[in-house]
Coordinates of C-alpha atoms in Angstrom, one line a residue:
Chain A
M1 CA 26.2 40.9 24.1
I2 CA 29.9 40.9 25.0
Q3 CA 30.1 37.2 25.5
H4 CA 28.3 36.4 22.3
L5 CA 30.6 38.7 20.3
T6 CA 32.8 35.7 19.3
S7 CA 29.9 34.1 17.4
L8 CA 28.9 37.3 15.5
P9 CA 31.5 37.1 12.7
V10 CA 30.0 33.8 11.8
L11 CA 26.4 34.6 12.5
L12 CA 26.2 38.0 10.8
P13 CA 27.3 36.9 7.3
M14 CA 24.8 34.0 7.5
L15 CA 22.0 36.3 8.4
A16 CA 23.2 38.8 5.7
G17 CA 23.1 36.0 3.1
V18 CA 19.6 35.0 4.1
V19 CA 18.3 38.6 4.2
L20 CA 19.8 39.4 0.8
L21 CA 17.7 36.5 -0.7
M22 CA 14.5 37.8 0.7
P23 CA 12.0 40.1 -1.1
P24 CA 13.1 43.7 -0.7
C25 CA 16.7 42.9 -1.4
G26 CA 16.0 40.0 -3.8
K27 CA 13.9 42.2 -6.1
N28 CA 15.5 45.6 -6.1
K29 CA 19.0 46.0 -7.4
Q30 CA 19.7 49.3 -5.6
I31 CA 18.4 48.0 -2.2
R32 CA 20.3 44.8 -2.6
R33 CA 23.6 46.5 -3.3
F34 CA 23.2 49.0 -0.5
S35 CA 22.2 46.3 2.0
S36 CA 25.0 44.0 0.9
V37 CA 27.7 46.7 1.5
A38 CA 26.1 47.8 4.7
L39 CA 25.9 44.3 6.0
S40 CA 29.5 43.6 5.1
F41 CA 30.4 46.7 7.0
I42 CA 28.5 45.5 10.0
T43 CA 30.4 42.2 9.8
L44 CA 33.7 44.0 9.6
L45 CA 32.7 46.1 12.6
A46 CA 31.8 43.0 14.7
S47 CA 35.1 41.4 13.6
V48 CA 37.2 44.5 14.6
L49 CA 35.3 44.7 18.0
L50 CA 36.1 41.1 18.6
L51 CA 39.8 41.7 17.8
L52 CA 39.9 44.6 20.2
Q53 CA 38.1 42.5 22.9
V54 CA 40.6 39.7 22.5
D55 CA 43.5 42.1 22.5
E56 CA 42.2 43.6 25.8
M57 CA 40.8 40.5 27.6
G58 CA 42.8 37.7 26.2
N59 CA 41.7 34.5 24.4
T60 CA 38.1 33.7 24.6
T61 CA 36.1 30.6 23.8
Y62 CA 32.4 30.4 22.9
A63 CA 30.6 27.2 23.4
I64 CA 27.9 27.0 20.8
G65 CA 24.5 26.2 22.4
D66 CA 26.4 26.2 25.7
W67 CA 27.5 22.6 25.2
Q68 CA 30.9 22.5 26.9
A69 CA 34.1 21.4 25.3
P70 CA 35.3 18.8 24.5
F71 CA 31.9 17.4 23.6
G72 CA 30.2 20.5 22.3
I73 CA 31.6 22.6 19.4
V74 CA 33.6 25.7 20.5
L75 CA 34.6 28.8 18.7
F76 CA 38.0 29.9 19.8
A77 CA 39.2 33.5 19.4
D78 CA 42.8 34.3 19.8
P79 CA 44.8 37.2 18.3
L80 CA 45.7 35.2 15.1
S81 CA 42.2 34.0 14.3
T82 CA 40.5 37.4 15.0
L83 CA 43.1 39.2 12.9
L84 CA 42.3 36.8 10.0
V85 CA 38.6 37.2 10.6
S86 CA 38.9 41.0 10.3
L87 CA 41.0 40.6 7.2
T88 CA 38.3 38.4 5.6
S89 CA 35.5 40.7 6.6
L90 CA 37.5 43.7 5.1
L91 CA 38.0 41.7 1.9
G92 CA 34.3 40.9 1.8
L93 CA 33.4 44.5 2.1
V94 CA 35.8 45.6 -0.6
C95 CA 34.6 42.9 -3.0
A96 CA 30.9 43.8 -2.3
L97 CA 31.7 47.4 -3.1
Y98 CA 33.6 46.6 -6.2
A99 CA 30.9 44.3 -7.5
C100 CA 28.3 47.1 -7.1
A101 CA 29.8 48.7 -10.2
G102 CA 28.1 46.1 -12.3
D103 CA 29.8 42.8 -11.9
D104 CA 27.1 41.5 -9.5
E105 CA 24.4 41.6 -12.3
K106 CA 26.3 39.2 -14.6
G107 CA 24.8 36.2 -12.9
S108 CA 22.4 35.4 -10.0
F109 CA 22.9 35.7 -6.3
F110 CA 26.3 37.3 -6.2
H111 CA 25.8 39.2 -2.9
P112 CA 24.2 36.3 -0.9
L113 CA 27.0 33.9 -2.1
L114 CA 29.7 36.4 -1.1
H115 CA 28.3 36.6 2.4
F116 CA 28.1 32.8 2.6
L117 CA 31.7 32.6 1.5
V118 CA 32.7 35.0 4.2
L119 CA 30.7 32.9 6.7
G120 CA 32.6 29.8 5.7
V121 CA 36.0 31.5 5.9
N122 CA 35.3 33.2 9.2
G123 CA 34.0 30.0 10.6
A124 CA 37.1 28.1 9.5
F125 CA 39.3 30.7 11.2
L126 CA 37.3 30.7 14.5
T127 CA 36.4 27.1 15.1
G128 CA 38.2 25.1 17.7
D129 CA 36.8 21.7 16.5
A130 CA 38.4 19.6 13.7
F131 CA 35.1 18.3 12.4
N132 CA 33.5 21.7 12.5
L133 CA 36.5 22.9 10.5
F134 CA 35.5 20.4 7.8
V135 CA 31.9 21.7 7.8
F136 CA 33.1 25.3 7.4
F137 CA 35.4 24.2 4.6
E138 CA 32.4 22.7 2.8
V139 CA 30.4 25.9 3.4
L140 CA 33.1 28.1 1.9
L141 CA 33.6 25.6 -0.9
I142 CA 30.0 25.4 -2.0
A143 CA 29.8 29.2 -2.0
S144 CA 33.1 29.3 -4.0
Y145 CA 31.9 26.8 -6.6
S146 CA 28.9 29.0 -7.3
L147 CA 30.9 32.2 -7.3
L148 CA 33.4 30.6 -9.7
M149 CA 30.6 30.0 -12.2
H150 CA 29.3 33.5 -11.8
G151 CA 29.0 35.2 -15.1
G152 CA 31.3 32.6 -16.7
D153 CA 31.8 31.2 -20.1
K154 CA 32.9 27.7 -21.2
H155 CA 36.5 28.0 -20.1
N156 CA 35.1 28.9 -16.7
T157 CA 32.9 25.7 -16.7
R158 CA 35.9 23.6 -17.4
A159 CA 38.0 25.1 -14.7
A160 CA 35.1 24.9 -12.3
L161 CA 34.5 21.3 -13.0
Q162 CA 38.1 20.4 -12.3
Y163 CA 38.2 22.6 -9.2
V164 CA 35.0 20.9 -7.8
I165 CA 36.2 17.4 -8.5
M166 CA 39.6 18.1 -6.9
N167 CA 37.9 19.6 -3.8
L168 CA 35.4 16.7 -3.5
V169 CA 38.3 14.3 -3.4
G170 CA 40.0 16.6 -0.9
S171 CA 36.9 16.5 1.3
A172 CA 36.8 12.7 1.2
V173 CA 40.5 12.6 2.3
F174 CA 39.7 15.1 5.0
L175 CA 36.9 12.9 6.4
I176 CA 39.2 9.8 6.3
A177 CA 41.8 11.7 8.3
L178 CA 39.3 12.8 10.8
G179 CA 37.9 9.3 11.1
I180 CA 41.4 7.9 11.9
L181 CA 42.2 10.7 14.3
Y182 CA 38.8 10.2 16.1
G183 CA 39.4 6.5 16.2
V184 CA 42.8 7.0 17.8
L185 CA 42.2 10.0 20.0
G186 CA 38.5 9.7 20.9
T187 CA 38.0 13.5 20.4
L188 CA 37.8 16.1 17.7
N189 CA 38.2 19.2 19.8
M190 CA 41.6 20.5 18.7
A191 CA 42.8 21.5 22.2
D192 CA 41.7 18.1 23.5
M193 CA 43.4 16.3 20.6
A194 CA 46.6 18.2 21.4
N195 CA 46.3 16.9 25.0
K196 CA 45.6 13.3 24.0
V197 CA 48.4 13.1 21.4
T198 CA 50.9 13.5 24.2
H199 CA 49.8 10.3 25.8
L200 CA 49.7 8.0 22.7
E201 CA 51.6 4.7 22.8
G202 CA 52.4 1.8 20.5
D203 CA 50.6 1.4 17.2
D204 CA 48.3 4.4 17.9
V205 CA 51.2 6.7 17.3
F206 CA 51.5 5.4 13.7
L207 CA 47.8 5.7 13.2
A208 CA 47.8 9.3 14.4
K209 CA 50.7 10.0 12.1
I210 CA 48.8 8.6 9.1
G211 CA 45.8 10.8 10.1
G212 CA 48.0 13.8 10.6
L213 CA 49.7 13.4 7.2
L214 CA 46.4 12.9 5.5
L215 CA 45.3 16.2 6.9
L216 CA 48.5 17.6 5.4
V217 CA 47.4 16.4 2.0
V218 CA 44.0 18.2 2.4
F219 CA 45.5 21.4 3.6
A220 CA 48.1 21.3 0.9
L221 CA 45.3 21.0 -1.6
K222 CA 43.3 23.9 -0.2
G223 CA 46.4 26.0 0.2
A224 CA 47.7 25.1 -3.3
L225 CA 51.0 23.7 -2.3
L226 CA 53.0 21.8 -4.9
P227 CA 52.2 19.2 -6.3
L228 CA 48.5 20.0 -5.5
H229 CA 48.6 23.5 -6.8
L230 CA 47.7 22.8 -10.5
W231 CA 44.1 23.8 -10.1
L232 CA 44.9 27.3 -8.9
P233 CA 46.2 29.3 -11.9
N234 CA 43.3 28.2 -14.2
T235 CA 40.6 28.6 -11.5
Y236 CA 41.7 32.1 -10.5
A237 CA 42.4 33.3 -14.0
T238 CA 39.0 32.2 -15.3
A239 CA 37.0 33.4 -12.3
M240 CA 35.7 36.9 -12.4
P241 CA 38.5 39.1 -11.0
V242 CA 36.3 40.4 -8.1
V243 CA 35.7 36.7 -7.2
A244 CA 39.4 35.9 -7.6
A245 CA 40.2 38.8 -5.2
L246 CA 37.9 37.3 -2.7
F247 CA 39.5 33.9 -3.2
A248 CA 42.8 35.5 -2.2
I249 CA 41.9 34.6 1.4
M250 CA 40.9 31.0 0.6
T251 CA 44.4 29.6 0.1
K252 CA 45.3 31.2 3.4
V253 CA 42.6 29.1 5.1
G254 CA 44.7 26.1 4.2
V255 CA 47.9 27.7 5.5
Y256 CA 46.1 28.8 8.7
S257 CA 44.9 25.2 9.3
M258 CA 48.4 24.0 8.9
M259 CA 49.6 26.5 11.4
R260 CA 46.9 25.4 13.9
V261 CA 47.3 21.7 13.4
Y262 CA 51.0 21.4 13.2
T263 CA 51.9 23.9 16.0
L264 CA 49.0 23.0 18.4
I265 CA 48.2 19.3 17.9
F266 CA 51.5 18.0 16.5
G267 CA 53.7 20.7 18.0
D268 CA 56.5 20.7 20.6
E269 CA 54.5 18.7 23.2
A270 CA 53.5 15.8 20.9
G271 CA 56.3 13.5 21.8
E272 CA 57.2 11.2 18.9
L273 CA 54.8 13.0 16.6
S274 CA 56.1 16.5 17.2
H275 CA 57.1 18.4 14.0
M276 CA 56.2 15.4 11.8
A277 CA 55.1 17.5 8.9
Q278 CA 58.1 19.8 9.0
D279 CA 60.4 18.1 6.5
W280 CA 57.6 17.6 4.0
L281 CA 56.4 21.2 4.3
W282 CA 59.8 22.8 4.0
W283 CA 60.9 21.2 0.7
L284 CA 57.4 21.4 -0.8
A285 CA 57.3 25.0 0.1
L286 CA 60.6 25.7 -1.6
A287 CA 59.4 23.8 -4.7
T288 CA 56.2 25.8 -4.7
I289 CA 58.0 29.1 -4.6
C290 CA 60.1 27.9 -7.6
M291 CA 57.0 26.9 -9.6
G292 CA 55.2 30.1 -8.8
A293 CA 58.2 32.2 -9.9
I294 CA 58.5 30.3 -13.2
G295 CA 54.7 30.7 -13.6
V296 CA 55.0 34.5 -13.2
L297 CA 57.7 34.6 -15.9
A298 CA 55.6 32.4 -18.2
S299 CA 52.2 34.2 -17.8
H300 CA 50.7 35.7 -20.9
D301 CA 48.0 37.7 -19.1
L302 CA 47.8 39.7 -15.9
R303 CA 45.3 37.6 -14.1
K304 CA 47.3 34.4 -14.6
L305 CA 50.4 36.3 -13.4
V306 CA 48.6 37.3 -10.2
A307 CA 47.4 33.8 -9.7
N308 CA 51.0 32.7 -9.9
L309 CA 51.9 35.4 -7.3
V310 CA 49.4 33.7 -5.0
I311 CA 51.3 30.5 -5.4
V312 CA 54.6 32.2 -4.5
S313 CA 53.0 33.7 -1.4
V314 CA 51.6 30.3 -0.3
G315 CA 55.1 28.8 -0.7
T316 CA 56.6 31.5 1.3
L317 CA 54.0 31.2 4.1
V318 CA 54.3 27.4 4.2
A319 CA 58.1 27.7 4.5
L320 CA 57.7 29.9 7.5
V321 CA 55.1 27.5 9.0
A322 CA 57.7 24.7 8.5
V323 CA 60.3 26.5 10.5
Q324 CA 58.0 26.5 13.5
T325 CA 59.6 29.0 15.7
E326 CA 57.7 31.9 17.3
D327 CA 59.6 34.4 15.2
A328 CA 58.8 32.6 12.0
S329 CA 55.1 32.4 12.8
A330 CA 55.1 36.1 13.6
A331 CA 56.7 36.8 10.2
A332 CA 54.2 34.5 8.6
I333 CA 51.3 36.4 10.2
F334 CA 52.6 39.7 9.0
Y335 CA 53.3 38.3 5.5
L336 CA 49.9 36.7 5.3
V337 CA 48.0 40.0 5.9
H338 CA 50.3 41.9 3.5
S339 CA 50.1 39.2 0.7
T340 CA 46.3 38.8 0.9
L341 CA 45.7 42.5 0.6
V342 CA 48.1 43.0 -2.3
T343 CA 47.0 40.0 -4.3
A344 CA 43.4 41.1 -4.0
A345 CA 44.4 44.6 -5.1
L346 CA 46.3 43.2 -8.1
F347 CA 43.3 41.0 -9.2
L348 CA 41.0 44.0 -9.1
L349 CA 43.6 46.2 -11.0
A350 CA 44.0 43.5 -13.6
D351 CA 40.2 43.7 -14.2
L352 CA 40.2 47.5 -14.5
I353 CA 43.2 47.4 -16.9
G354 CA 41.6 44.6 -18.9
R355 CA 38.3 46.6 -19.3
Q356 CA 40.1 49.7 -20.6
R357 CA 42.2 48.0 -23.2
G358 CA 39.4 46.7 -25.4
K359 CA 40.0 43.5 -27.3
V360 CA 43.4 42.6 -26.0
A361 CA 42.0 42.8 -22.4
D362 CA 44.6 41.9 -19.8
R363 CA 46.9 40.0 -22.1
V364 CA 50.5 41.2 -22.0
T365 CA 50.8 42.3 -25.6
I366 CA 50.8 45.6 -27.5
G367 CA 47.3 47.0 -27.5
R368 CA 45.5 50.3 -27.1
P369 CA 46.4 52.4 -24.1
V370 CA 44.4 52.4 -20.9
T371 CA 42.0 55.4 -20.6
Q372 CA 43.3 56.4 -17.1
P373 CA 47.0 55.7 -17.4
I374 CA 48.1 57.8 -14.3
L375 CA 45.5 56.3 -11.9
L376 CA 45.8 52.7 -12.9
G377 CA 49.6 52.9 -13.7
G378 CA 50.2 54.5 -10.3
A379 CA 48.1 51.9 -8.5
F380 CA 49.8 49.1 -10.4
A381 CA 53.3 50.5 -9.6
I382 CA 52.4 50.6 -5.9
A383 CA 51.0 47.1 -5.9
A384 CA 54.0 45.8 -7.9
I385 CA 56.5 47.3 -5.5
T386 CA 54.6 45.9 -2.6
V387 CA 54.3 42.4 -4.0
I388 CA 57.9 42.1 -5.1
G389 CA 59.1 43.3 -1.7
M390 CA 61.0 46.4 -2.6
P391 CA 61.4 49.2 -0.1
P392 CA 59.6 51.3 1.1
L393 CA 56.3 49.4 1.2
S394 CA 55.0 46.6 3.3
G395 CA 56.4 43.8 1.2
F396 CA 59.9 44.9 2.1
I397 CA 59.3 44.6 5.8
G398 CA 57.7 41.2 5.4
K399 CA 60.6 40.0 3.3
V400 CA 63.3 41.3 5.7
W401 CA 61.4 39.7 8.6
L402 CA 61.0 36.3 6.9
L403 CA 64.6 36.2 5.8
R404 CA 65.7 36.9 9.4
A405 CA 63.3 34.3 10.7
T406 CA 64.6 31.6 8.4
F407 CA 68.3 32.5 8.9
E408 CA 68.6 30.4 12.1
S409 CA 67.0 27.3 10.5
D410 CA 69.0 24.4 9.2
Y411 CA 68.6 25.1 5.5
G412 CA 68.4 28.9 5.9
A413 CA 71.1 29.6 3.4
F414 CA 69.4 27.5 0.8
F415 CA 66.1 29.4 1.4
W416 CA 67.8 32.7 1.1
G417 CA 69.3 32.0 -2.3
L418 CA 66.1 30.5 -3.7
Y419 CA 63.8 33.1 -2.3
L420 CA 65.9 36.0 -3.5
L421 CA 66.2 34.5 -6.9
A422 CA 62.4 34.0 -7.0
S423 CA 62.1 37.7 -6.0
L424 CA 64.3 38.6 -8.9
A425 CA 62.1 36.5 -11.2
L426 CA 59.1 38.3 -9.9
L427 CA 60.7 41.7 -10.5
V428 CA 61.5 40.8 -14.1
G429 CA 58.1 39.2 -14.8
I430 CA 56.1 42.0 -13.3
S431 CA 58.1 44.9 -14.8
K432 CA 57.9 43.2 -18.2
A433 CA 54.2 42.9 -17.9
G434 CA 53.7 46.4 -16.5
S435 CA 55.8 48.1 -19.1
T436 CA 54.2 46.2 -22.0
V437 CA 50.7 47.0 -20.7
F438 CA 51.2 50.6 -19.9
W439 CA 53.9 51.8 -22.4
H440 CA 53.8 49.7 -25.5
H441 CA 50.7 50.6 -27.5
Q442 CA 49.4 51.1 -30.9
N443 CA 48.8 54.8 -31.8
K444 CA 45.9 53.9 -34.1
T445 CA 43.3 51.8 -32.5
Q446 CA 41.4 49.4 -34.7
D447 CA 38.4 48.9 -32.4
N448 CA 36.3 51.9 -32.0
A449 CA 34.9 50.9 -28.6
E450 CA 33.9 53.7 -26.3
P451 CA 36.6 54.6 -23.8
V452 CA 35.7 52.9 -20.5
K453 CA 36.4 54.7 -17.3
A454 CA 36.6 53.0 -14.0
H455 CA 33.5 53.3 -11.8
K456 CA 34.0 55.3 -8.6
F457 CA 33.1 52.2 -6.5
Q458 CA 35.8 50.2 -8.3
I459 CA 38.4 52.9 -7.7
A460 CA 37.4 53.2 -4.0
A461 CA 37.6 49.4 -3.6
V462 CA 41.0 49.2 -5.2
F463 CA 42.4 52.0 -3.0
I464 CA 41.0 50.6 0.2
V465 CA 43.0 47.3 -0.3
L466 CA 46.0 49.2 -1.7
M467 CA 46.1 51.4 1.3
G468 CA 47.1 48.3 3.3
A469 CA 50.6 48.6 1.8
P470 CA 51.6 52.1 3.2
L471 CA 49.5 51.6 6.3
L472 CA 51.4 48.4 7.2
V473 CA 54.6 50.4 6.9
V474 CA 53.4 53.4 8.9
F475 CA 52.0 51.2 11.7
A476 CA 54.7 48.6 11.2
G477 CA 55.6 48.8 14.9
D478 CA 52.1 48.1 16.2
M479 CA 51.5 45.5 13.6
S480 CA 54.6 43.6 14.2
N481 CA 54.0 43.7 18.0
Y482 CA 50.6 42.3 17.3
A483 CA 52.0 39.6 15.1
I484 CA 54.6 38.6 17.7
E485 CA 51.9 38.5 20.4
A486 CA 49.7 36.4 18.1
A487 CA 52.6 34.0 17.4
K488 CA 53.3 33.7 21.1
Q489 CA 49.7 32.7 21.8
L490 CA 49.7 30.3 18.9
H491 CA 52.8 28.5 20.4
D492 CA 51.6 28.6 24.0
F493 CA 50.4 25.0 24.3
S494 CA 49.1 25.1 27.9
A495 CA 47.3 28.4 27.6
N496 CA 45.5 27.2 24.4
T497 CA 44.4 23.9 25.9
S498 CA 43.4 25.3 29.3
V499 CA 41.3 28.1 27.9
V500 CA 39.4 25.8 25.5
L501 CA 38.8 23.0 28.0
G502 CA 37.8 25.4 30.8
E503 CA 40.6 24.5 33.1
A504 CA 41.8 28.1 33.5
K505 CA 43.7 28.7 36.7
Chain B
M1 CA 33.1 -8.8 10.9
E2 CA 36.1 -6.5 11.0
I3 CA 37.6 -8.2 7.9
L4 CA 34.4 -8.0 5.9
Y5 CA 33.8 -4.4 6.9
A6 CA 37.4 -3.4 6.1
S7 CA 37.4 -5.1 2.7
C8 CA 34.1 -3.4 1.9
V9 CA 35.6 0.0 2.6
G10 CA 38.8 -0.9 0.8
L11 CA 36.9 -2.2 -2.3
L12 CA 34.7 0.9 -2.5
V13 CA 37.8 3.2 -2.2
A14 CA 39.6 1.2 -4.9
C15 CA 36.6 1.4 -7.3
G16 CA 36.1 5.1 -6.4
V17 CA 39.7 6.0 -7.1
F18 CA 39.8 4.0 -10.4
L19 CA 36.6 5.7 -11.6
I20 CA 37.8 9.2 -10.6
L21 CA 40.9 8.7 -12.7
R22 CA 38.7 8.1 -15.8
S23 CA 38.5 10.9 -18.4
R24 CA 34.8 11.3 -18.8
T25 CA 32.7 13.2 -16.2
F26 CA 30.0 10.5 -15.7
P27 CA 32.5 7.8 -14.3
V28 CA 34.2 10.5 -12.3
V29 CA 30.9 11.5 -10.6
L30 CA 30.2 7.8 -9.9
G31 CA 33.7 7.5 -8.5
L32 CA 33.1 10.4 -6.2
T33 CA 29.9 8.9 -5.0
M34 CA 31.6 5.6 -4.2
L35 CA 34.4 7.3 -2.4
S36 CA 31.9 9.2 -0.3
Y37 CA 30.1 5.9 0.6
A38 CA 33.4 4.4 1.6
V39 CA 34.2 7.5 3.7
N40 CA 30.8 7.3 5.4
L41 CA 31.4 3.6 6.3
F42 CA 34.9 4.4 7.5
L43 CA 33.7 7.3 9.7
F44 CA 31.0 5.0 11.2
A45 CA 33.7 2.4 12.0
S46 CA 35.8 5.0 13.8
G47 CA 33.5 4.5 16.9
R48 CA 34.6 0.8 16.9
L49 CA 32.5 -2.1 15.6
T50 CA 30.4 -3.7 18.3
L51 CA 27.3 -5.9 18.6
N52 CA 24.3 -5.5 20.8
K53 CA 24.9 -2.0 22.0
A54 CA 22.1 0.5 22.3
A55 CA 22.2 3.6 20.1
V56 CA 20.2 5.6 22.6
L57 CA 21.6 6.5 26.0
G58 CA 19.8 5.5 29.1
Y59 CA 18.2 2.3 27.8
S60 CA 21.2 0.1 28.4
S61 CA 24.4 0.3 30.4
D62 CA 26.2 -0.6 27.2
Y63 CA 25.9 2.0 24.5
A64 CA 27.6 2.7 21.1
D65 CA 29.7 5.8 20.7
P66 CA 27.1 8.4 19.5
L67 CA 29.6 10.9 18.0
P68 CA 30.5 8.9 14.8
Q69 CA 26.8 8.6 14.1
A70 CA 26.4 12.3 14.2
L71 CA 29.5 12.8 12.0
V72 CA 28.3 10.3 9.5
L73 CA 24.9 12.0 9.3
T74 CA 26.7 15.4 8.6
A75 CA 29.0 13.8 6.1
I76 CA 26.1 12.1 4.3
V77 CA 24.1 15.4 4.0
I78 CA 27.1 17.4 2.8
G79 CA 28.2 14.6 0.4
F80 CA 24.7 14.4 -1.0
A81 CA 24.6 18.2 -1.7
M82 CA 28.0 18.1 -3.3
T83 CA 27.1 15.2 -5.5
A84 CA 24.0 17.0 -6.7
F85 CA 26.1 20.1 -7.4
V86 CA 28.7 18.1 -9.4
V87 CA 26.0 16.3 -11.4
I88 CA 24.5 19.7 -12.5
L89 CA 28.0 21.0 -13.2
A90 CA 28.8 18.0 -15.3
I91 CA 25.6 18.5 -17.3
R92 CA 26.4 22.1 -17.8
G93 CA 29.9 21.2 -18.9
R94 CA 28.5 18.8 -21.4
A95 CA 26.3 21.5 -22.8
D96 CA 28.9 24.3 -22.8
L97 CA 31.8 22.3 -24.1
G98 CA 30.1 19.9 -26.4
N99 CA 31.5 16.8 -24.9
D100 CA 31.8 15.2 -21.5
H101 CA 35.6 15.0 -21.3
V102 CA 37.0 16.4 -18.0
N103 CA 39.5 18.5 -20.0
G104 CA 36.7 20.0 -22.1
Q105 CA 37.9 18.3 -25.4
V106 CA 38.3 14.8 -26.5
P107 CA 42.0 14.1 -27.1
T108 CA 42.7 12.8 -30.6
N109 CA 45.9 12.5 -32.4
N110 CA 45.6 15.6 -34.6
N111 CA 44.7 18.1 -31.9
K112 CA 46.9 16.8 -29.1
G113 CA 48.6 19.6 -27.2
K114 CA 46.0 22.3 -27.7
A115 CA 44.9 23.7 -24.4

């Protein structure tokens, strides 16, 4: 059981998805909801057990079907990947719980698709094989296409069509990149690729560089990095908020793949090819932060505002990836956890606020007051403080850490100025939106709709993700130690390759 | 053989890219299909183009690299599923939006600029 634990975060959601399609769960709403939440909880449990195991016993690999690396496909669990797997499983649980309040009945197969999405994301985090990464990308994408259409109207169809076409082109580019890299390196196992890159000579170096930079295009598309971010605001703003909250982890898959590929394969040891993506990533990341901040100021509704916050967080993470020091990676890991949780919470809150304001929904205009101003207002204030990065919540720690990590880098001063200005823009944008939504309202309401109260599942779900902010502060010491350890493992070239290829000393 | 193969892949990619940049969904879907054909051929070639090599191990001392064949098979299956999905989505888009323009409305001079 212990040695198969690595495969469970991938296998359990798959089984869950299949079970939820079958008769008792497929027919009965109550049973389906209960089993979906229970199965998400089991997945989370397995992920956390794996995290504890890796923390205790070090990095583990799992050869699928016992076909050994580099020919077989391996799953590779290190502190970083297990942390992200646990985060995904937690998000899956929260979204399943939230959807039980009624969102899951607006279309078909919400719960099975949710589990398939978790399967794809967990697989992408755990896999140690570049082609397998492509396969898991496709698994999570096909689930996300269907979830995006869930309970949608015509704006939704348009956004989905563009999203699907963008991603299909992305997949084609991904395959071309993999073809080039396989042709040059003769392997697709990431650790083995990292080994082989160090011995490249002559024209092969340039081919590998083309392959590596094509991969960058793909990951930039998945991660929504400028100029490939244009699909994101529309897609996230037209998807159902609970789906958008789940998607909060999807841009992080792109960022994670960048971390893996450009620190392991094209990292310090790669000779001529080391740090080849750094210059590109750095400037694109800064431009992404700018665009995100402008988007936040220009947003007319809360969901679009949060979608732009996602873009800002992607830009910040990619800037940290581009610095490529251990400290920067540790800051990125901390920031990644924090930003995923808080954007998910904000998407869910935007939904709750929109429901209670009748016709104006979540638009930032004068409308009728929300039915539960203290509950929602308080939650929104906590989330806003966290996402802007003001003390005392987790955003502040993340921000201080990332500013310290970029201080040493060549263009640190530039980053500081730009990032702090962007934070100011965020502060202005979010406070304007918050004060309009909660304090400016008509006294007489024209629409006589029944006051809507948030369902207890919805409140529970929002507060579970929102608890991340204070908890990341209370346990900041443990969390930052963990992030530092994870970053150390990520940068440890020889340990990574020897564990995967079974040459452990 | 290499030149013929490479120009085939190149031509397919060029046609695919051209069609993807069209504004109606049907050419875009065709473009995606062509691009995925080109990708499949390209992946197949990443194991090097050779003549007279056995595909099955053990029947010959000379054998072709089996991995690209496995990769192409996977890519074909995934590409097929994705194409089926995008066709259905395009049909639904045509029904929901009333036209087959990728932006959901046909740009004319008098309603230019409306989202």
